Amino acid sequence: MNWTQSVFELIDMRSFSNLWFWIALAVLWSSTSHWVVGVPWDLIQRAARKGGQAMEDMQDLTRININRILYITDVSGLWLMTFACFAITTLGVLGFYYQIEFGQALFLLGLPMSIVGLLTIRTARKIRAKELAGDALVRCFRLHRIAIQIVAMISIFITGFWGMYQNVTVGALGG
């Protein structure tokens, strides 16, 4: 038995039948829902409840993250978009045309995350343009988080459905 056989025996490359894929999917969406434009959700809730120093901390962290996101977008956004589209398309072709399950799994993780990325850029631009602060900023974060959670629900449903389909058809064909 060579090295690659040992690795592929230890790590099942059939993503949808692998528990680690589903754990990674849950952690990905949990983290994405928790960090709203780079600001932790618990800080946003504390700022909404208590105001004062928590509100100032949230606004400072928001300013820092928005400046970072928009700087990266303005400086290298076209290159990042080109690379992301190339990567997503490559994964889609490998996964669904060439029937590589690992490509399907990464596509089903990457495409919704690219949508979240675009939503985040849009929200960052909106916050900067309207100079949102205080309760208006909290409201904007709540709406953005709801949008992320809607994308997450649709993504998890489609990924779960596709994963079950793959497991049934691969299992029926004898693996």
Coordinates of C-alpha atoms in Angstrom, one line a residue:
M1 CA 0.0 0.0 0.0
N2 CA 1.5 3.3 -1.0
W3 CA 1.2 6.7 0.8
T4 CA -1.7 8.1 -1.2
Q5 CA -3.8 5.0 -0.7
S6 CA -3.2 5.3 3.1
V7 CA -4.2 9.0 3.1
F8 CA -7.4 8.4 1.0
E9 CA -8.3 5.5 3.3
L10 CA -7.9 7.7 6.3
I11 CA -9.7 10.7 4.8
D12 CA -12.8 9.7 2.8
M13 CA -12.8 12.0 -0.2
R14 CA -16.5 11.4 -0.8
S15 CA -17.5 14.6 0.8
F16 CA -21.2 14.1 1.3
S17 CA -20.8 10.9 3.2
N18 CA -18.1 12.4 5.4
L19 CA -19.1 13.7 8.8
W20 CA -16.3 16.3 8.6
F21 CA -17.9 18.0 5.6
W22 CA -21.2 18.5 7.5
I23 CA -19.3 19.8 10.6
A24 CA -17.4 22.2 8.3
L25 CA -20.7 23.3 6.7
A26 CA -22.2 24.0 10.1
V27 CA -19.2 25.9 11.4
L28 CA -18.9 27.9 8.2
W29 CA -22.5 29.2 8.4
S30 CA -22.4 29.6 12.2
S31 CA -19.3 31.8 11.9
T32 CA -20.6 33.7 8.9
S33 CA -23.8 34.5 10.8
H34 CA -21.9 35.5 13.9
W35 CA -19.4 37.9 12.2
V36 CA -21.6 40.6 10.6
V37 CA -19.3 42.8 8.4
G38 CA -16.5 41.7 10.7
V39 CA -18.3 42.7 13.9
P40 CA -19.2 40.0 16.4
W41 CA -23.0 39.6 16.8
D42 CA -22.8 39.6 20.6
L43 CA -21.1 43.0 20.5
I44 CA -24.0 44.3 18.3
Q45 CA -26.6 42.9 20.7
R46 CA -24.8 44.4 23.7
A47 CA -24.5 47.8 22.0
A48 CA -28.3 47.7 21.2
R49 CA -29.2 46.8 24.8
K50 CA -26.7 48.9 26.8
G51 CA -25.5 51.7 24.5
G52 CA -22.6 53.7 25.9
Q53 CA -19.2 52.2 25.7
A54 CA -20.5 49.0 23.9
M55 CA -22.0 51.2 21.2
E56 CA -18.8 53.1 20.8
D57 CA -16.8 49.9 20.6
M58 CA -19.2 48.6 17.9
Q59 CA -19.0 51.8 15.9
D60 CA -15.2 51.8 16.1
L61 CA -14.9 48.2 15.0
T62 CA -17.4 48.8 12.3
R63 CA -15.4 51.8 11.0
I64 CA -12.2 49.7 11.0
N65 CA -13.8 46.8 9.2
I66 CA -15.6 48.9 6.6
N67 CA -12.4 50.8 5.8
R68 CA -10.6 47.5 5.4
I69 CA -13.3 45.9 3.3
L70 CA -13.8 48.9 1.0
Y71 CA -10.0 49.5 0.6
I72 CA -9.5 45.9 -0.5
T73 CA -12.5 46.1 -2.8
D74 CA -11.4 49.4 -4.3
V75 CA -7.7 48.4 -4.8
S76 CA -8.0 44.8 -5.9
G77 CA -11.7 44.1 -6.2
L78 CA -11.6 43.4 -9.9
W79 CA -8.8 40.9 -9.5
L80 CA -10.5 39.2 -6.6
M81 CA -13.8 39.0 -8.5
T82 CA -12.0 37.6 -11.5
F83 CA -10.2 34.9 -9.4
A84 CA -13.4 34.1 -7.4
C85 CA -15.4 33.7 -10.6
F86 CA -12.7 31.5 -12.1
A87 CA -12.5 29.3 -9.0
I88 CA -16.3 28.9 -8.6
T89 CA -16.7 28.1 -12.3
T90 CA -13.8 25.6 -12.2
L91 CA -15.3 23.9 -9.2
G92 CA -18.7 23.9 -10.9
V93 CA -17.3 22.3 -14.0
L94 CA -15.2 19.8 -12.1
G95 CA -18.1 18.9 -9.8
F96 CA -21.1 18.7 -12.1
Y97 CA -19.7 18.1 -15.5
Y98 CA -16.8 15.7 -14.5
Q99 CA -18.8 14.3 -11.5
I100 CA -16.0 15.0 -8.9
E101 CA -17.8 15.0 -5.6
F102 CA -15.2 17.0 -3.9
G103 CA -15.6 19.8 -6.5
Q104 CA -19.4 19.7 -5.9
A105 CA -18.9 20.0 -2.2
L106 CA -16.5 23.0 -2.5
F107 CA -18.9 24.6 -5.1
L108 CA -21.8 24.3 -2.7
L109 CA -19.7 26.0 0.0
G110 CA -18.1 28.6 -2.3
L111 CA -21.0 29.9 -4.3
P112 CA -23.2 31.0 -1.3
M113 CA -20.1 32.4 0.4
S114 CA -19.4 34.6 -2.6
I115 CA -23.0 35.9 -2.4
V116 CA -22.4 36.7 1.3
G117 CA -19.2 38.5 0.2
L118 CA -21.2 40.6 -2.2
L119 CA -23.8 41.4 0.4
T120 CA -21.1 42.4 2.8
I121 CA -19.5 44.8 0.3
R122 CA -23.0 46.3 -0.4
T123 CA -23.7 46.7 3.3
A124 CA -20.3 48.3 3.9
R125 CA -20.9 50.8 1.1
K126 CA -24.4 51.6 2.5
I127 CA -23.0 52.2 6.0
R128 CA -20.3 54.5 4.7
A129 CA -22.6 56.4 2.3
K130 CA -25.3 57.0 4.8
E131 CA -22.8 57.4 7.7
L132 CA -24.9 55.1 9.9
A133 CA -24.3 55.1 13.6
G134 CA -26.2 54.1 16.8
D135 CA -29.5 52.4 16.4
A136 CA -29.6 52.9 12.6
L137 CA -26.3 50.9 12.4
V138 CA -27.7 48.1 14.6
R139 CA -30.8 47.9 12.4
C140 CA -28.6 47.7 9.3
F141 CA -26.6 44.9 10.9
R142 CA -29.8 43.1 11.8
L143 CA -31.1 43.3 8.2
H144 CA -27.7 42.1 6.9
R145 CA -27.6 39.2 9.3
I146 CA -31.1 38.2 8.2
A147 CA -30.0 38.2 4.6
I148 CA -27.0 36.0 5.5
Q149 CA -29.3 33.6 7.3
I150 CA -31.6 33.4 4.3
V151 CA -28.7 32.6 2.1
A152 CA -27.5 30.0 4.7
M153 CA -30.9 28.3 4.9
I154 CA -31.2 28.0 1.1
S155 CA -27.6 26.8 0.9
I156 CA -27.9 24.2 3.6
F157 CA -31.2 22.9 2.1
I158 CA -29.7 22.6 -1.4
T159 CA -26.4 21.1 0.0
G160 CA -28.3 18.6 2.2
F161 CA -30.7 17.6 -0.7
W162 CA -27.8 17.2 -3.1
G163 CA -25.7 15.3 -0.5
M164 CA -28.5 12.9 0.2
Y165 CA -29.1 12.4 -3.5
Q166 CA -25.3 11.7 -4.0
N167 CA -25.3 9.2 -1.1
V168 CA -28.3 7.4 -2.4
T169 CA -27.1 7.2 -6.0
V170 CA -23.5 6.3 -5.1
G171 CA -24.7 3.8 -2.5
A172 CA -27.1 2.3 -5.1
L173 CA -24.3 2.0 -7.7
G174 CA -22.0 0.2 -5.3
G175 CA -19.7 3.1 -4.3

